[in-house]
Short mmCIF file of N, CA and C in Angstrom, two decimals:
data_model
loop_
_atom_site.label_atom_id
_atom_site.label_comp_id
_atom_site.label_asym_id
_atom_site.label_seq_id
_atom_site.Cartn_x
_atom_site.Cartn_y
_atom_site.Cartn_z
N UNK A 30 -10.62 -14.79 15.75
CA UNK A 30 -10.85 -14.67 17.25
C UNK A 30 -10.04 -15.60 18.03
N UNK A 31 -9.88 -16.80 17.11
CA UNK A 31 -9.15 -17.73 17.83
C UNK A 31 -7.97 -17.40 18.10
N UNK A 32 -7.07 -17.11 17.00
CA UNK A 32 -5.53 -17.03 17.68
C UNK A 32 -5.35 -15.47 18.69
N UNK A 33 -6.51 -14.57 18.15
CA UNK A 33 -5.95 -13.74 18.95
C UNK A 33 -6.45 -14.17 20.53
N UNK A 34 -7.09 -14.97 20.85
CA UNK A 34 -7.29 -15.66 22.03
C UNK A 34 -5.98 -16.37 22.46
N UNK A 35 -5.42 -17.57 21.39
CA UNK A 35 -4.48 -17.97 21.74
C UNK A 35 -3.31 -16.94 21.59
N UNK A 36 -2.80 -16.01 21.32
CA UNK A 36 -2.26 -15.06 21.04
C UNK A 36 -1.63 -14.03 22.51
N UNK A 37 -2.90 -13.89 23.15
CA UNK A 37 -3.09 -13.51 24.37
C UNK A 37 -2.57 -14.13 25.88
N UNK A 38 -1.95 -15.24 25.69
CA UNK A 38 -1.20 -16.37 26.61
C UNK A 38 0.17 -15.15 27.24
N UNK A 39 0.12 -15.40 28.33
CA UNK A 39 1.89 -15.10 28.72
C UNK A 39 2.93 -15.55 28.17
N UNK A 40 3.03 -16.88 27.62
CA UNK A 40 3.90 -17.13 27.33
C UNK A 40 4.31 -16.70 25.48
N UNK A 41 3.30 -15.87 24.88
CA UNK A 41 3.15 -15.29 23.70
C UNK A 41 3.91 -13.81 24.26
N UNK A 42 3.04 -13.07 24.92
CA UNK A 42 3.08 -11.70 25.46
C UNK A 42 3.75 -11.56 26.11
N UNK A 43 5.65 -12.25 26.39
CA UNK A 43 6.56 -11.92 27.50
C UNK A 43 6.84 -10.68 27.78
N UNK A 44 7.02 -9.75 27.17
CA UNK A 44 6.97 -8.30 27.58
C UNK A 44 5.66 -7.88 28.37
N UNK A 45 4.54 -8.19 28.13
CA UNK A 45 3.43 -7.32 28.76
C UNK A 45 2.64 -8.40 29.45
N UNK A 46 2.91 -9.87 29.20
CA UNK A 46 2.26 -10.84 30.27
C UNK A 46 0.62 -11.45 30.14
N UNK A 47 -0.08 -12.01 30.40
CA UNK A 47 -0.92 -12.44 30.46
C UNK A 47 -1.57 -11.13 29.73
N UNK A 48 -2.73 -11.07 28.84
CA UNK A 48 -3.72 -10.52 28.92
C UNK A 48 -4.67 -10.41 28.89
N UNK A 49 -5.22 -11.45 29.67
CA UNK A 49 -6.42 -11.71 30.32
C UNK A 49 -6.17 -12.11 31.87
N UNK A 50 -5.94 -11.02 32.70
CA UNK A 50 -5.73 -11.08 33.88
C UNK A 50 -6.21 -11.47 35.03
N UNK A 51 -7.98 -10.96 34.35
CA UNK A 51 -9.09 -10.91 35.42
C UNK A 51 -9.99 -10.24 34.50
N UNK A 52 -11.31 -10.44 35.19
CA UNK A 52 -12.74 -10.00 34.62
C UNK A 52 -12.39 -9.06 33.47
N UNK A 53 -12.08 -8.06 34.29
CA UNK A 53 -12.04 -6.53 33.25
C UNK A 53 -11.63 -6.57 32.40
N UNK A 54 -10.38 -7.25 32.36
CA UNK A 54 -9.76 -7.63 31.06
C UNK A 54 -9.71 -8.34 30.05
N UNK A 55 -10.74 -9.43 30.15
CA UNK A 55 -11.90 -10.49 29.23
C UNK A 55 -12.66 -9.13 29.04
N UNK A 56 -13.36 -8.49 29.82
CA UNK A 56 -14.47 -7.98 29.12
C UNK A 56 -13.99 -6.67 27.89
N UNK A 57 -12.97 -6.39 27.97
CA UNK A 57 -12.00 -5.16 27.22
C UNK A 57 -11.61 -5.57 25.82
N UNK A 58 -11.09 -7.62 26.11
CA UNK A 58 -10.86 -8.34 24.88
C UNK A 58 -12.18 -8.82 23.98
N UNK A 59 -12.90 -8.92 24.98
CA UNK A 59 -14.35 -9.04 23.91
C UNK A 59 -14.88 -7.89 23.95
N UNK A 60 -15.00 -6.61 24.26
CA UNK A 60 -15.30 -6.03 23.61
C UNK A 60 -14.86 -5.20 22.49
N UNK A 61 -13.62 -5.58 22.19
CA UNK A 61 -12.30 -5.04 21.35
C UNK A 61 -12.74 -5.91 19.89
N UNK A 62 -13.38 -6.74 20.18
CA UNK A 62 -14.06 -8.03 18.97
C UNK A 62 -15.29 -7.93 18.75
N UNK A 63 -16.34 -6.90 19.29
CA UNK A 63 -17.68 -6.41 19.19
C UNK A 63 -18.48 -8.11 19.83
N UNK A 64 -17.53 -8.39 20.53
CA UNK A 64 -18.74 -9.85 21.22
C UNK A 64 -18.83 -9.02 22.87
N UNK A 65 -19.88 -9.54 22.98
CA UNK A 65 -21.18 -8.64 24.35
C UNK A 65 -21.47 -9.72 24.67
N UNK A 66 -20.77 -10.26 25.69
CA UNK A 66 -21.63 -11.42 26.84
C UNK A 66 -22.83 -11.22 27.40
N UNK A 67 -23.67 -12.15 27.75
CA UNK A 67 -24.75 -11.59 27.87
C UNK A 67 -24.98 -11.44 29.51
N UNK A 68 -23.78 -11.34 30.27
CA UNK A 68 -23.72 -11.07 31.50
C UNK A 68 -21.84 -11.00 31.87
N UNK A 69 -21.20 -9.75 32.80
CA UNK A 69 -20.20 -9.58 32.95
C UNK A 69 -19.30 -10.69 33.53
N UNK A 70 -18.42 -10.87 32.87
CA UNK A 70 -17.26 -12.21 33.05
C UNK A 70 -16.67 -12.11 33.97
N UNK A 71 -16.60 -13.49 35.13
CA UNK A 71 -16.37 -13.40 36.14
C UNK A 71 -15.00 -13.94 36.51
N UNK A 72 -14.84 -14.14 37.62
CA UNK A 72 -13.04 -14.79 37.46
C UNK A 72 -13.43 -16.35 37.11
N UNK A 73 -14.09 -16.67 37.68
CA UNK A 73 -14.49 -18.75 36.64
C UNK A 73 -14.50 -18.21 35.36
N UNK A 74 -15.05 -17.13 35.07
CA UNK A 74 -15.05 -17.18 32.87
C UNK A 74 -13.47 -17.05 32.86
N UNK A 75 -13.06 -16.33 33.58
CA UNK A 75 -11.23 -15.85 32.95
C UNK A 75 -10.39 -17.18 32.99
N UNK A 76 -10.92 -18.11 33.75
CA UNK A 76 -10.11 -19.62 34.44
C UNK A 76 -10.97 -20.16 33.36
N UNK A 77 -12.12 -20.45 32.98
CA UNK A 77 -12.47 -21.48 32.09
C UNK A 77 -11.87 -21.08 30.24
N UNK A 78 -11.94 -19.86 30.26
CA UNK A 78 -11.24 -19.06 28.74
C UNK A 78 -9.77 -19.30 28.39
N UNK A 79 -9.54 -19.14 29.77
CA UNK A 79 -7.74 -19.64 30.11
C UNK A 79 -7.85 -20.87 29.57
N UNK A 80 -8.47 -21.95 29.90
CA UNK A 80 -8.46 -23.18 29.33
C UNK A 80 -8.20 -23.63 28.08
N UNK A 81 -9.48 -22.78 27.22
CA UNK A 81 -10.06 -22.74 26.49
C UNK A 81 -9.13 -22.41 25.16
N UNK A 82 -8.32 -21.54 26.01
CA UNK A 82 -6.71 -20.92 25.43
C UNK A 82 -6.10 -22.19 25.39
N UNK A 83 -5.67 -22.71 25.98
CA UNK A 83 -4.82 -23.67 25.78
C UNK A 83 -5.03 -25.11 24.75
N UNK A 84 -6.28 -25.13 24.78
CA UNK A 84 -7.04 -26.34 24.07
C UNK A 84 -7.15 -25.87 22.60
N UNK A 85 -6.90 -24.37 22.36
CA UNK A 85 -7.41 -23.98 21.02
C UNK A 85 -5.69 -24.01 20.50
N UNK A 86 -4.73 -23.51 21.66
CA UNK A 86 -3.29 -23.73 21.10
C UNK A 86 -2.99 -24.88 20.62
N UNK A 87 -3.49 -26.39 21.49
CA UNK A 87 -3.12 -26.89 21.12
C UNK A 87 -3.62 -27.43 19.35
N UNK A 88 -4.89 -26.95 19.04
CA UNK A 88 -5.69 -27.57 17.82
C UNK A 88 -5.26 -26.78 16.80
N UNK A 89 -4.36 -25.48 17.03
CA UNK A 89 -3.99 -24.61 15.96
C UNK A 89 -2.48 -25.61 16.12
N UNK A 90 -1.77 -26.09 16.79
CA UNK A 90 -0.64 -26.68 16.44
C UNK A 90 -0.50 -27.99 15.93
N UNK A 91 -1.80 -28.34 16.17
CA UNK A 91 -2.01 -29.71 15.44
C UNK A 91 -3.32 -30.09 14.94
N UNK A 92 -3.76 -29.27 13.80
CA UNK A 92 -5.04 -29.14 13.78
C UNK A 92 -5.67 -30.60 13.24
N UNK A 93 -6.84 -31.09 14.02
CA UNK A 93 -7.37 -32.08 14.00
C UNK A 93 -8.85 -32.05 14.13
N UNK A 94 -9.82 -32.28 12.74
CA UNK A 94 -10.75 -31.98 12.38
C UNK A 94 -11.72 -32.54 13.16
N UNK A 95 -11.49 -33.77 14.03
CA UNK A 95 -12.41 -34.30 14.71
C UNK A 95 -12.43 -33.68 16.24
N UNK A 96 -11.45 -33.34 16.69
CA UNK A 96 -11.27 -32.78 17.94
C UNK A 96 -11.81 -31.00 17.95
N UNK A 97 -11.57 -30.70 16.94
CA UNK A 97 -12.40 -29.39 16.61
C UNK A 97 -13.91 -29.49 16.41
N UNK A 98 -14.26 -30.29 16.07
CA UNK A 98 -15.78 -30.67 16.03
C UNK A 98 -16.28 -31.13 17.11
N UNK A 99 -15.60 -31.72 18.02
CA UNK A 99 -15.99 -32.13 18.94
C UNK A 99 -16.19 -30.63 20.06
N UNK A 100 -15.28 -29.94 19.84
CA UNK A 100 -15.12 -28.74 20.59
C UNK A 100 -16.46 -27.81 20.58
N UNK A 101 -16.88 -27.97 19.32
CA UNK A 101 -18.48 -27.14 18.83
C UNK A 101 -19.43 -28.00 19.23
N UNK A 102 -19.59 -29.10 18.92
CA UNK A 102 -21.09 -29.90 19.46
C UNK A 102 -20.89 -29.72 20.70
N UNK A 103 -20.25 -29.71 21.49
CA UNK A 103 -20.12 -30.10 22.92
C UNK A 103 -21.07 -28.79 23.19
N UNK A 104 -21.09 -27.60 22.79
CA UNK A 104 -21.52 -26.53 23.55
C UNK A 104 -22.84 -25.74 22.45
N UNK A 105 -22.83 -26.53 21.58
CA UNK A 105 -24.12 -25.98 20.99
C UNK A 105 -24.08 -26.67 19.52
N UNK A 106 -24.59 -25.83 18.59
CA UNK A 106 -24.73 -26.19 17.08
C UNK A 106 -25.17 -25.37 15.96
N UNK A 107 -24.94 -25.91 14.78
CA UNK A 107 -24.98 -24.92 13.74
C UNK A 107 -26.40 -25.37 12.97
N UNK A 108 -26.91 -24.72 12.27
CA UNK A 108 -28.26 -24.70 11.93
C UNK A 108 -28.15 -23.73 10.57
N UNK A 109 -29.53 -24.12 9.61
CA UNK A 109 -29.23 -23.38 8.27
C UNK A 109 -30.55 -22.88 8.28
N UNK A 110 -30.21 -21.79 8.11
CA UNK A 110 -31.76 -20.51 8.10
C UNK A 110 -31.42 -19.48 7.00
N UNK A 111 -33.31 -19.15 6.93
CA UNK A 111 -32.72 -18.38 5.40
C UNK A 111 -32.39 -17.15 5.51
N UNK A 112 -31.48 -16.88 4.55
CA UNK A 112 -31.21 -15.18 4.66
C UNK A 112 -31.82 -14.47 4.28
N UNK A 113 -30.61 -13.50 3.74
CA UNK A 113 -30.81 -12.26 2.95
C UNK A 113 -31.19 -12.64 1.41
N UNK A 114 -31.72 -11.89 0.81
CA UNK A 114 -31.88 -11.98 -0.73
C UNK A 114 -31.83 -13.71 -1.02
N UNK A 115 -32.36 -14.27 -0.30
CA UNK A 115 -32.83 -15.84 -0.29
C UNK A 115 -31.77 -16.60 -0.39
N UNK A 116 -30.61 -15.67 0.31
CA UNK A 116 -29.76 -17.09 -0.29
C UNK A 116 -29.73 -18.25 1.67
N UNK A 117 -29.25 -18.80 1.56
CA UNK A 117 -29.32 -19.51 2.82
C UNK A 117 -28.11 -19.25 3.69
N UNK A 118 -28.21 -19.28 4.76
CA UNK A 118 -26.92 -18.78 5.89
C UNK A 118 -26.82 -19.98 7.06
N UNK A 119 -25.42 -20.05 7.33
CA UNK A 119 -25.08 -21.18 8.41
C UNK A 119 -25.37 -19.69 10.07
N UNK A 120 -25.98 -20.46 10.74
CA UNK A 120 -25.81 -19.58 12.06
C UNK A 120 -25.53 -20.85 13.48
N UNK A 121 -24.61 -20.33 14.18
CA UNK A 121 -24.12 -20.98 15.29
C UNK A 121 -24.58 -20.50 16.36
N UNK A 122 -25.08 -21.78 17.04
CA UNK A 122 -26.24 -20.99 18.24
C UNK A 122 -25.85 -21.97 19.38
N UNK A 123 -25.70 -21.67 20.47
CA UNK A 123 -24.96 -22.36 21.68
C UNK A 123 -26.13 -22.82 22.71
N UNK A 124 -25.67 -23.86 22.95
CA UNK A 124 -27.30 -24.41 23.93
C UNK A 124 -27.71 -23.85 24.67
N UNK A 125 -28.69 -23.69 25.19
CA UNK A 125 -29.34 -22.53 26.53
C UNK A 125 -28.39 -22.87 27.75
N UNK A 126 -28.25 -21.97 28.40
CA UNK A 126 -27.29 -22.19 29.82
C UNK A 126 -25.62 -22.30 29.82
N UNK A 127 -25.70 -22.08 28.36
CA UNK A 127 -24.02 -21.89 27.84
C UNK A 127 -22.91 -20.91 28.69
N UNK A 128 -21.59 -21.51 28.70
CA UNK A 128 -21.38 -20.44 29.72
C UNK A 128 -20.52 -19.57 28.16
N UNK A 129 -19.70 -18.42 29.24
CA UNK A 129 -19.11 -17.44 28.12
C UNK A 129 -17.90 -18.28 27.50
N UNK A 130 -17.13 -19.39 28.36
CA UNK A 130 -15.79 -19.90 27.52
C UNK A 130 -16.87 -21.20 26.69
N UNK A 131 -17.74 -21.86 26.57
CA UNK A 131 -18.38 -22.75 26.10
C UNK A 131 -18.99 -21.80 24.86
N UNK A 132 -19.35 -20.52 24.90
CA UNK A 132 -20.18 -19.90 23.57
C UNK A 132 -18.63 -19.64 22.85
N UNK A 133 -17.40 -19.16 23.52
CA UNK A 133 -16.15 -18.94 22.76
C UNK A 133 -15.73 -20.08 21.97
N UNK A 134 -15.93 -21.18 23.00
CA UNK A 134 -15.45 -22.53 21.94
C UNK A 134 -15.95 -22.86 20.54
N UNK A 135 -17.50 -22.21 21.07
CA UNK A 135 -18.55 -22.67 19.85
C UNK A 135 -17.94 -21.99 18.38
N UNK A 136 -17.63 -20.47 19.34
CA UNK A 136 -17.43 -19.77 17.71
C UNK A 136 -15.89 -19.40 17.29
N UNK A 137 -15.04 -19.98 17.74
CA UNK A 137 -13.66 -20.31 17.29
C UNK A 137 -13.62 -21.61 16.86
N UNK A 138 -14.43 -22.86 17.46
CA UNK A 138 -13.91 -23.85 17.18
C UNK A 138 -15.07 -24.04 15.74
N UNK A 139 -15.97 -23.31 15.07
CA UNK A 139 -16.49 -22.82 14.05
C UNK A 139 -15.88 -22.61 12.87
N UNK A 140 -15.05 -21.63 13.54
CA UNK A 140 -14.16 -20.64 12.78
C UNK A 140 -12.79 -21.87 12.02
N UNK A 141 -12.54 -22.22 13.10
CA UNK A 141 -11.09 -23.20 12.59
C UNK A 141 -11.69 -24.49 11.83
N UNK A 142 -12.64 -24.85 11.92
CA UNK A 142 -13.31 -26.06 11.51
C UNK A 142 -12.96 -25.17 9.80
N UNK A 143 -14.06 -24.19 9.69
CA UNK A 143 -13.92 -23.53 8.07
C UNK A 143 -12.79 -23.34 7.43
N UNK A 144 -11.52 -22.86 8.53
CA UNK A 144 -10.16 -22.55 8.29
C UNK A 144 -9.57 -23.98 7.64
N UNK A 145 -9.62 -24.52 8.21
CA UNK A 145 -9.55 -25.71 7.87
C UNK A 145 -9.73 -26.52 6.53
N UNK A 146 -10.77 -26.62 6.56
CA UNK A 146 -11.58 -27.17 5.26
C UNK A 146 -11.18 -26.48 4.17
N UNK A 147 -11.48 -24.90 4.30
CA UNK A 147 -10.82 -23.96 3.19
C UNK A 147 -9.50 -23.71 2.87
N UNK A 148 -8.64 -24.03 4.20
CA UNK A 148 -7.52 -23.67 3.49
C UNK A 148 -6.32 -24.62 3.74
N UNK A 149 -6.86 -25.62 4.95
CA UNK A 149 -5.54 -26.72 4.89
C UNK A 149 -5.02 -26.62 6.20
N UNK A 150 -4.22 -27.39 6.77
CA UNK A 150 -3.76 -27.48 8.25
C UNK A 150 -2.45 -26.80 7.89
N UNK A 151 -1.83 -26.60 6.85
CA UNK A 151 -0.39 -25.86 6.49
C UNK A 151 -0.70 -24.45 6.53
N UNK A 152 -1.85 -23.83 6.69
CA UNK A 152 -1.73 -22.15 6.95
C UNK A 152 -2.04 -22.12 8.69
N UNK A 153 -2.29 -23.67 9.45
CA UNK A 153 -2.03 -22.92 10.48
C UNK A 153 -0.66 -22.92 11.27
N UNK A 154 -0.70 -21.88 11.38
CA UNK A 154 1.17 -21.49 11.47
C UNK A 154 1.73 -20.89 13.21
N UNK A 155 2.97 -21.12 13.26
CA UNK A 155 3.58 -20.14 14.49
C UNK A 155 3.96 -19.14 13.95
N UNK A 156 4.05 -18.08 14.50
CA UNK A 156 5.37 -16.77 14.22
C UNK A 156 6.35 -16.98 13.64
N UNK A 157 7.36 -16.50 12.77
CA UNK A 157 8.66 -16.29 12.03
C UNK A 157 9.47 -15.66 13.16
N UNK A 158 8.78 -14.81 13.88
CA UNK A 158 9.55 -13.98 14.43
C UNK A 158 10.75 -14.34 15.57
N UNK A 159 12.22 -14.33 15.76
CA UNK A 159 12.36 -15.43 16.86
C UNK A 159 11.84 -15.09 18.13
N UNK A 160 11.89 -13.81 18.71
CA UNK A 160 11.10 -13.42 20.16
C UNK A 160 9.83 -13.71 20.35
N UNK A 161 8.97 -14.40 19.44
CA UNK A 161 7.28 -14.42 19.86
C UNK A 161 7.05 -15.53 19.48
N UNK A 162 5.85 -16.34 20.07
CA UNK A 162 5.55 -17.44 20.43
C UNK A 162 3.85 -17.39 19.93
N UNK A 163 3.50 -16.36 19.29
CA UNK A 163 2.44 -16.28 18.39
C UNK A 163 2.20 -17.01 17.37
N UNK A 164 0.49 -17.98 17.17
CA UNK A 164 0.40 -18.43 15.93
C UNK A 164 -0.85 -17.50 15.36
N UNK A 165 -0.92 -17.76 14.17
CA UNK A 165 -2.36 -17.15 13.42
C UNK A 165 -2.55 -18.48 12.03
N UNK A 166 -3.84 -17.94 11.57
CA UNK A 166 -4.07 -19.21 10.40
C UNK A 166 -3.54 -17.95 8.92
N UNK A 167 -3.07 -18.41 8.55
CA UNK A 167 -2.75 -17.56 7.13
C UNK A 167 -3.74 -17.93 6.20
N UNK A 168 -4.96 -16.67 6.03
CA UNK A 168 -5.84 -16.41 5.37
C UNK A 168 -5.46 -15.24 3.85
N UNK A 169 -4.18 -15.10 3.54
CA UNK A 169 -3.57 -14.80 2.79
C UNK A 169 -3.81 -15.05 1.48
N UNK A 170 -3.99 -14.38 0.22
CA UNK A 170 -3.94 -15.30 -0.95
C UNK A 170 -2.97 -16.40 -1.19
N UNK A 171 -1.88 -15.58 -1.32
CA UNK A 171 -0.58 -16.19 -1.42
C UNK A 171 -0.05 -17.17 -0.65
N UNK A 172 -0.78 -17.09 0.76
CA UNK A 172 -0.17 -18.00 1.70
C UNK A 172 1.36 -17.71 2.12
N UNK A 173 2.10 -16.77 2.16
CA UNK A 173 3.22 -16.37 2.41
C UNK A 173 3.29 -15.67 3.95
N UNK A 174 2.35 -15.42 4.59
CA UNK A 174 2.02 -14.43 5.90
C UNK A 174 3.12 -15.20 6.67
N UNK A 175 4.14 -14.56 7.39
CA UNK A 175 4.99 -15.06 7.88
C UNK A 175 4.96 -15.16 9.78
N UNK A 176 4.05 -13.81 9.90
CA UNK A 176 4.26 -13.08 11.69
C UNK A 176 2.59 -12.89 11.72
N UNK A 177 2.44 -13.38 13.11
CA UNK A 177 0.86 -13.47 13.66
C UNK A 177 0.83 -11.86 13.65
N UNK A 178 1.16 -10.94 14.18
CA UNK A 178 1.39 -9.54 14.22
C UNK A 178 2.20 -8.88 13.28
N UNK A 179 2.09 -9.01 11.68
CA UNK A 179 2.58 -8.30 11.25
C UNK A 179 3.57 -6.88 11.34
N UNK A 180 2.65 -5.95 11.51
CA UNK A 180 2.97 -4.66 11.81
C UNK A 180 3.88 -4.53 13.37
N UNK A 181 3.63 -6.08 14.22
CA UNK A 181 4.37 -5.52 15.27
C UNK A 181 5.70 -6.74 14.89
N UNK A 182 5.16 -8.04 14.98
CA UNK A 182 6.55 -9.12 15.02
C UNK A 182 7.44 -8.63 13.59
N UNK A 183 6.67 -8.43 12.31
CA UNK A 183 7.35 -8.47 11.44
C UNK A 183 8.29 -7.16 11.31
N UNK A 184 7.58 -5.56 11.76
CA UNK A 184 8.45 -4.62 11.89
C UNK A 184 9.74 -4.86 12.37
N UNK A 185 9.64 -5.61 13.84
CA UNK A 185 10.52 -5.56 15.04
C UNK A 185 11.85 -6.52 14.01
N UNK A 186 11.90 -7.29 13.02
CA UNK A 186 12.66 -8.31 12.94
C UNK A 186 13.49 -7.66 11.60
N UNK A 187 12.24 -6.77 10.77
CA UNK A 187 13.25 -6.23 9.64
C UNK A 187 14.09 -4.82 10.27
N UNK A 188 13.43 -4.50 11.39
CA UNK A 188 14.51 -3.05 12.27
C UNK A 188 15.04 -3.80 12.43
N UNK A 189 15.03 -4.89 12.94
CA UNK A 189 16.69 -6.14 13.80
C UNK A 189 17.14 -5.81 12.45
N UNK A 190 16.99 -6.97 11.57
CA UNK A 190 17.83 -6.85 10.02
C UNK A 190 18.19 -5.44 9.82
N UNK A 191 17.66 -4.24 9.65
CA UNK A 191 18.50 -3.36 9.32
C UNK A 191 19.20 -2.87 10.02
N UNK A 192 19.48 -2.83 11.39
CA UNK A 192 20.32 -2.61 12.15
C UNK A 192 21.68 -3.21 11.80
N UNK A 193 21.63 -4.51 12.23
CA UNK A 193 22.83 -5.23 11.82
C UNK A 193 23.04 -5.05 10.44
N UNK A 194 23.12 -4.66 9.48
CA UNK A 194 23.19 -4.23 7.93
C UNK A 194 24.00 -2.99 8.29
N UNK A 195 23.74 -2.15 9.21
CA UNK A 195 24.08 -1.03 9.42
C UNK A 195 25.62 -1.24 10.05
N UNK A 196 25.45 -1.79 11.05
CA UNK A 196 26.74 -2.25 12.17
C UNK A 196 27.82 -2.84 11.00
N UNK A 197 27.25 -3.95 10.07
CA UNK A 197 28.81 -4.52 9.96
C UNK A 197 28.95 -3.49 8.15
N UNK A 198 28.21 -2.45 7.97
CA UNK A 198 28.92 -1.92 7.02
C UNK A 198 29.67 -0.98 8.08
N UNK A 199 29.60 -0.94 9.16
CA UNK A 199 30.68 0.09 10.06
C UNK A 199 30.21 1.57 9.98
N UNK A 200 31.11 2.51 10.18
CA UNK A 200 30.52 3.65 10.33
C UNK A 200 30.68 4.78 9.03
N UNK A 201 29.57 5.57 9.16
CA UNK A 201 29.22 6.15 7.85
C UNK A 201 30.43 7.15 8.10
N UNK A 202 30.85 7.69 6.53
CA UNK A 202 31.94 9.13 7.06
C UNK A 202 31.12 10.13 6.82
N UNK A 203 31.50 10.58 7.49
CA UNK A 203 31.02 12.24 8.05
C UNK A 203 30.20 12.33 9.01
N UNK A 204 29.95 11.07 9.48
CA UNK A 204 28.47 10.93 10.46
C UNK A 204 29.51 11.49 12.14
N UNK A 205 28.59 12.01 13.08
CA UNK A 205 29.90 12.54 13.89
C UNK A 205 29.28 11.52 14.86
N UNK A 206 28.16 11.42 15.20
CA UNK A 206 27.83 9.51 15.59
C UNK A 206 27.15 8.70 15.46
N UNK A 207 27.27 7.45 16.22
CA UNK A 207 26.60 6.45 15.72
C UNK A 207 25.68 5.87 17.47
N UNK A 208 25.08 7.10 18.08
CA UNK A 208 24.43 6.74 19.27
C UNK A 208 23.38 6.30 18.86
N UNK A 209 22.50 6.27 17.99
CA UNK A 209 21.48 5.95 17.59
C UNK A 209 21.85 4.36 16.51
N UNK A 210 22.51 4.37 16.34
CA UNK A 210 22.80 2.79 15.44
C UNK A 210 23.12 1.94 16.42
N UNK A 211 22.61 0.55 16.73
CA UNK A 211 22.62 -0.46 17.55
C UNK A 211 22.42 -1.92 17.36
#
């Protein structure tokens, strides 16, 4: 969720612009991630979520456990509860009256703290695609993920490399047109 939010920014989505231009877009963004706010987002919520997005980007670029913890403790807290089959579980609970952005800060901050603890700061990365400014947390087992959205950014890089190899190889004998090779 944290990287999805960061990657919704206009500097990342250069071709499509800001993915959160208004309250309706924020509502769709949250629904796509199975997050249903208590009330419909407002223009003020959009502004606050955009501010959170900038904060999260800074934390992804330079993971600081104290700053991430401050993000979560300002808006609520963690509690230990009895879970299924006698196992204890952590629950994140926002303070009463917390805004949508504060609830998202608690959710994303807690997730970033978990990732930082389990994986370390080296797994917080920039997308390797030359035309993308996205970020991600590499949760892969081998730790070799390179792209924020592999099926988009990785595919673009692979297609560009394939086309460059075809251009370098020159015309193919017997082919009447290279119209599709760019």
